[in-house]
Amino acid sequence: MIERHRQLAAALTLLSITALAAFLRLFDLGRAGLGSFFYASAVRSMGESWHNFIYAAFDPAGTLNVDKPPVALWLQVLSTKLLGFEGWAIILPMALADTAAVLLVFAGAKRSHGIGAGLVAALVLAIFPESVATARDSTMDALVLALVAAAAWLLVVAVEDRRPWLLVAWTALMGIVFNVKFFEGFILLPAATVYVAWSWRDQWRALVAPVLVATAVGFAVSLSWIAVVDLTPADNR
C-alpha cells in the first residue's frame, strides 16, 4: 500500500511538473511573434511548393536553401498548413517538443538513478530559463533537445538491459538529430562512447556486430537528406 502511494505521489508530481513546463512554453505563445525571421521566412517559402519543401528553400523561387537540414522546418511547415501561417503555429512544434523533453529527461534519469532523481531532473529542465526561451522561438534547438533526451534514454535502456541491438535504434535517432541541426546533437557522442565501452568492457565481443550495424545505420540516416540533394542533378533541384 505504501509503495502504491509513493508511485501515485510520483505520478502526480510528474504531472504537475509537465503541466508547469507546458504552461511556461505555451502560454500566450502569440506574443513571441514569428520568432526568428530567418527561419520563419524559410517556413513560408517551403510551404509554397513540394520542391521548396523537400530542398528546404529559403526563398520562394527556390534558388537558395536554408543553412540547416529540413526536419524541424518540415514540422513547422506542416503546423502552418494545419493552423495557418501564424507565429504561434510556427513555434508550436518546438514548444511541444521541449515539453516532451521534460518527460524524456525524467524517463532517462529515473531509469539510471531512480524516481527522485528523475523528478529533480524534470523540474530543473521545466523551469530552466534557456529551455523555456528556446521553446518559444522558431529555431530548432528545442527539437534537438527532445531528440537528444530520447536518445539518452534509449542508450541507458540499451546498456543497462544489456540489449546491444538497441544501439541500432539509438544511432538512427542520432541520425535524425543530425538532420535537424547537423553536428550540434553529436556533442554527446564522446561521452556515449565511453559509457558503452566501460559498461560492456567485459563483453566487447558481443558488441562487434551491433556496433558495426549501428554505425552503418547512423551514417545512412545522417546523410540521407544530403545524399538526395547532392545526387539530384543541379538542373533539377
Short mmCIF file of C-alpha atoms in Angstrom, two decimals:
data_model
loop_
_atom_site.label_atom_id
_atom_site.label_comp_id
_atom_site.label_asym_id
_atom_site.label_seq_id
_atom_site.Cartn_x
_atom_site.Cartn_y
_atom_site.Cartn_z
CA MET A 1 0.00 0.00 0.00
CA ILE A 2 2.79 2.41 0.91
CA GLU A 3 4.56 1.66 -2.37
CA ARG A 4 1.38 2.37 -4.33
CA HIS A 5 1.01 5.69 -2.53
CA ARG A 6 4.58 6.57 -3.40
CA GLN A 7 4.01 5.71 -7.04
CA LEU A 8 0.83 7.80 -7.11
CA ALA A 9 2.62 10.72 -5.49
CA ALA A 10 5.45 10.46 -8.03
CA ALA A 11 2.97 10.32 -10.92
CA LEU A 12 1.09 13.38 -9.64
CA THR A 13 4.37 15.23 -9.13
CA LEU A 14 5.50 14.43 -12.65
CA LEU A 15 2.11 15.51 -14.00
CA SER A 16 2.43 18.81 -12.15
CA ILE A 17 5.97 19.38 -13.44
CA THR A 18 4.87 18.62 -17.00
CA ALA A 19 1.89 20.96 -16.66
CA LEU A 20 4.22 23.69 -15.41
CA ALA A 21 6.57 23.09 -18.32
CA ALA A 22 3.69 23.25 -20.80
CA PHE A 23 2.36 26.46 -19.24
CA LEU A 24 5.75 28.20 -19.39
CA ARG A 25 6.22 27.18 -23.03
CA LEU A 26 2.69 27.53 -24.41
CA PHE A 27 1.01 30.35 -22.51
CA ASP A 28 0.33 33.39 -24.70
CA LEU A 29 2.59 31.93 -27.38
CA GLY A 30 1.41 34.51 -29.87
CA ARG A 31 3.45 37.16 -28.05
CA ALA A 32 6.59 35.54 -29.43
CA GLY A 33 5.66 36.78 -32.90
CA LEU A 34 7.41 34.92 -35.70
CA GLY A 35 10.44 34.13 -33.57
CA SER A 36 13.47 34.06 -35.82
CA PHE A 37 12.52 35.90 -39.01
CA PHE A 38 15.17 33.92 -40.87
CA TYR A 39 13.60 30.53 -40.18
CA ALA A 40 10.06 31.88 -40.37
CA SER A 41 10.85 33.08 -43.88
CA ALA A 42 12.12 29.62 -44.77
CA VAL A 43 8.95 28.03 -43.40
CA ARG A 44 6.85 30.38 -45.54
CA SER A 45 8.86 29.59 -48.68
CA MET A 46 8.90 25.84 -48.02
CA GLY A 47 5.14 25.83 -47.74
CA GLU A 48 4.67 27.17 -51.25
CA SER A 49 5.66 24.06 -53.20
CA TRP A 50 6.83 20.47 -52.81
CA HIS A 51 10.14 21.47 -54.41
CA ASN A 52 10.76 24.13 -51.78
CA PHE A 53 9.60 21.75 -49.04
CA ILE A 54 11.98 18.95 -49.99
CA TYR A 55 15.01 21.16 -50.59
CA ALA A 56 14.46 23.47 -47.59
CA ALA A 57 14.28 26.51 -49.83
CA PHE A 58 14.86 29.85 -48.13
CA ASP A 59 13.32 31.99 -50.86
CA PRO A 60 10.01 31.47 -52.71
CA ALA A 61 11.84 30.97 -56.01
CA GLY A 62 13.77 28.06 -54.53
CA THR A 63 17.17 29.37 -55.56
CA LEU A 64 18.75 29.14 -52.09
CA ASN A 65 18.32 26.65 -49.31
CA VAL A 66 18.40 27.46 -45.63
CA ASP A 67 21.53 26.84 -43.55
CA LYS A 68 20.10 23.87 -41.63
CA PRO A 69 18.70 20.43 -42.55
CA PRO A 70 14.94 20.34 -43.03
CA VAL A 71 13.43 18.04 -40.38
CA ALA A 72 12.43 20.74 -37.86
CA LEU A 73 11.34 23.05 -40.66
CA TRP A 74 9.19 20.27 -42.14
CA LEU A 75 7.31 20.00 -38.84
CA GLN A 76 6.81 23.76 -38.76
CA VAL A 77 5.55 23.82 -42.35
CA LEU A 78 3.03 21.08 -41.54
CA SER A 79 1.91 23.03 -38.48
CA THR A 80 1.29 26.17 -40.52
CA LYS A 81 -0.58 24.20 -43.16
CA LEU A 82 -2.92 22.88 -40.47
CA LEU A 83 -3.22 26.03 -38.35
CA GLY A 84 -2.41 28.89 -40.70
CA PHE A 85 0.74 30.91 -41.17
CA GLU A 86 0.91 32.48 -37.73
CA GLY A 87 3.84 32.96 -35.41
CA TRP A 88 2.39 30.70 -32.76
CA ALA A 89 1.76 27.95 -35.33
CA ILE A 90 5.41 28.09 -36.43
CA ILE A 91 6.68 27.92 -32.87
CA LEU A 92 4.14 25.37 -31.57
CA PRO A 93 6.08 22.23 -32.67
CA MET A 94 9.16 23.49 -30.83
CA ALA A 95 7.17 24.30 -27.68
CA LEU A 96 5.59 20.84 -27.69
CA ALA A 97 8.95 19.16 -28.32
CA ASP A 98 10.53 20.99 -25.40
CA THR A 99 7.63 19.99 -23.15
CA ALA A 100 8.07 16.37 -24.23
CA ALA A 101 11.77 16.67 -23.41
CA VAL A 102 10.83 17.13 -19.74
CA LEU A 103 9.17 13.69 -19.72
CA LEU A 104 12.05 12.13 -21.65
CA VAL A 105 14.62 13.54 -19.22
CA PHE A 106 12.57 12.11 -16.36
CA ALA A 107 12.50 8.69 -18.04
CA GLY A 108 16.24 8.64 -18.61
CA ALA A 109 17.18 9.84 -15.13
CA LYS A 110 14.67 7.53 -13.45
CA ARG A 111 15.96 4.55 -15.42
CA SER A 112 19.51 5.01 -14.17
CA HIS A 113 19.15 6.82 -10.82
CA GLY A 114 15.61 6.34 -9.55
CA ILE A 115 12.35 8.27 -9.37
CA GLY A 116 13.68 11.03 -7.12
CA ALA A 117 16.50 11.89 -9.50
CA GLY A 118 14.09 11.74 -12.43
CA LEU A 119 11.70 14.23 -10.84
CA VAL A 120 14.52 16.62 -9.96
CA ALA A 121 15.91 16.43 -13.50
CA ALA A 122 12.46 17.04 -14.98
CA LEU A 123 11.83 20.03 -12.71
CA VAL A 124 15.19 21.61 -13.48
CA LEU A 125 14.56 21.35 -17.22
CA ALA A 126 10.96 22.53 -16.87
CA ILE A 127 11.97 25.85 -15.29
CA PHE A 128 15.40 26.31 -16.86
CA PRO A 129 15.24 29.77 -18.49
CA GLU A 130 17.21 28.86 -21.61
CA SER A 131 14.99 25.86 -22.25
CA VAL A 132 11.85 27.98 -21.93
CA ALA A 133 13.31 30.69 -24.18
CA THR A 134 14.31 28.33 -26.99
CA ALA A 135 10.92 26.59 -26.81
CA ARG A 136 9.25 29.92 -27.54
CA ASP A 137 11.26 30.57 -30.69
CA SER A 138 11.19 29.28 -34.26
CA THR A 139 14.74 27.94 -34.09
CA MET A 140 15.17 24.17 -33.91
CA ASP A 141 17.06 23.88 -30.60
CA ALA A 142 14.02 22.63 -28.70
CA LEU A 143 13.58 19.73 -31.10
CA VAL A 144 17.27 18.88 -30.80
CA LEU A 145 16.84 18.81 -27.02
CA ALA A 146 13.86 16.47 -27.20
CA LEU A 147 15.57 14.07 -29.60
CA VAL A 148 18.81 14.04 -27.61
CA ALA A 149 16.83 13.36 -24.42
CA ALA A 150 15.08 10.48 -26.18
CA ALA A 151 18.42 9.18 -27.43
CA ALA A 152 19.91 9.36 -23.93
CA TRP A 153 17.00 7.37 -22.50
CA LEU A 154 17.30 4.78 -25.28
CA LEU A 155 21.04 4.45 -24.69
CA VAL A 156 20.55 3.90 -20.97
CA VAL A 157 17.98 1.18 -21.67
CA ALA A 158 20.29 -0.48 -24.20
CA VAL A 159 23.24 -0.52 -21.81
CA GLU A 160 21.53 -1.35 -18.52
CA ASP A 161 19.29 -4.04 -20.02
CA ARG A 162 22.23 -5.49 -21.95
CA ARG A 163 20.43 -5.11 -25.30
CA PRO A 164 23.21 -4.14 -27.70
CA TRP A 165 20.99 -4.23 -30.79
CA LEU A 166 19.12 -1.22 -29.39
CA LEU A 167 22.25 0.70 -30.35
CA VAL A 168 20.97 0.50 -33.93
CA ALA A 169 17.83 2.40 -32.96
CA TRP A 170 19.96 4.85 -30.99
CA THR A 171 22.22 5.68 -33.93
CA ALA A 172 19.17 6.01 -36.20
CA LEU A 173 17.75 8.55 -33.77
CA MET A 174 21.07 10.39 -33.69
CA GLY A 175 20.93 10.46 -37.48
CA ILE A 176 17.60 12.27 -37.23
CA VAL A 177 19.23 14.73 -34.81
CA PHE A 178 21.86 15.39 -37.49
CA ASN A 179 19.08 16.20 -39.93
CA VAL A 180 17.69 18.75 -37.50
CA LYS A 181 20.83 20.77 -36.78
CA PHE A 182 23.85 18.94 -38.18
CA PHE A 183 26.55 18.20 -35.58
CA GLU A 184 25.04 20.02 -32.60
CA GLY A 185 23.44 16.91 -31.16
CA PHE A 186 26.61 14.88 -31.67
CA ILE A 187 28.27 16.63 -28.74
CA LEU A 188 27.22 13.70 -26.55
CA LEU A 189 28.93 11.06 -28.74
CA PRO A 190 32.29 11.03 -26.86
CA ALA A 191 30.54 10.53 -23.50
CA ALA A 192 28.21 7.93 -25.02
CA THR A 193 31.16 6.02 -26.46
CA VAL A 194 32.93 5.94 -23.09
CA TYR A 195 29.69 4.91 -21.37
CA VAL A 196 29.08 1.99 -23.74
CA ALA A 197 32.71 0.86 -23.77
CA TRP A 198 33.02 0.90 -19.98
CA SER A 199 29.67 -0.76 -19.34
CA TRP A 200 30.44 -3.59 -21.78
CA ARG A 201 34.15 -3.78 -21.07
CA ASP A 202 33.92 -7.49 -20.22
CA GLN A 203 31.64 -8.38 -23.14
CA TRP A 204 33.10 -6.41 -26.00
CA ARG A 205 32.84 -9.35 -28.42
CA ALA A 206 29.04 -9.19 -28.18
CA LEU A 207 29.23 -5.57 -29.30
CA VAL A 208 31.12 -6.02 -32.56
CA ALA A 209 28.19 -6.87 -34.85
CA PRO A 210 25.66 -4.44 -33.28
CA VAL A 211 28.18 -1.59 -33.33
CA LEU A 212 29.06 -2.18 -36.98
CA VAL A 213 25.39 -2.26 -37.99
CA ALA A 214 24.59 0.72 -35.77
CA THR A 215 27.42 2.73 -37.30
CA ALA A 216 26.22 1.97 -40.82
CA VAL A 217 22.63 2.88 -39.94
CA GLY A 218 23.75 6.07 -38.23
CA PHE A 219 25.72 7.19 -41.27
CA ALA A 220 22.87 6.24 -43.63
CA VAL A 221 20.23 8.18 -41.71
CA SER A 222 22.53 11.16 -41.10
CA LEU A 223 23.46 11.53 -44.76
CA SER A 224 20.09 10.61 -46.28
CA TRP A 225 18.83 14.13 -47.00
CA ILE A 226 22.24 15.43 -48.06
CA ALA A 227 22.62 12.48 -50.43
CA VAL A 228 19.22 13.13 -52.02
CA VAL A 229 20.13 16.77 -52.59
CA ASP A 230 23.65 16.16 -53.84
CA LEU A 231 22.71 13.27 -56.12
CA THR A 232 19.96 15.25 -57.79
CA PRO A 233 21.31 16.96 -60.94
CA ALA A 234 21.71 20.69 -60.36
CA ASP A 235 19.28 21.49 -63.17
CA ASN A 236 16.54 19.50 -61.41
CA ARG A 237 16.92 20.99 -57.96
#
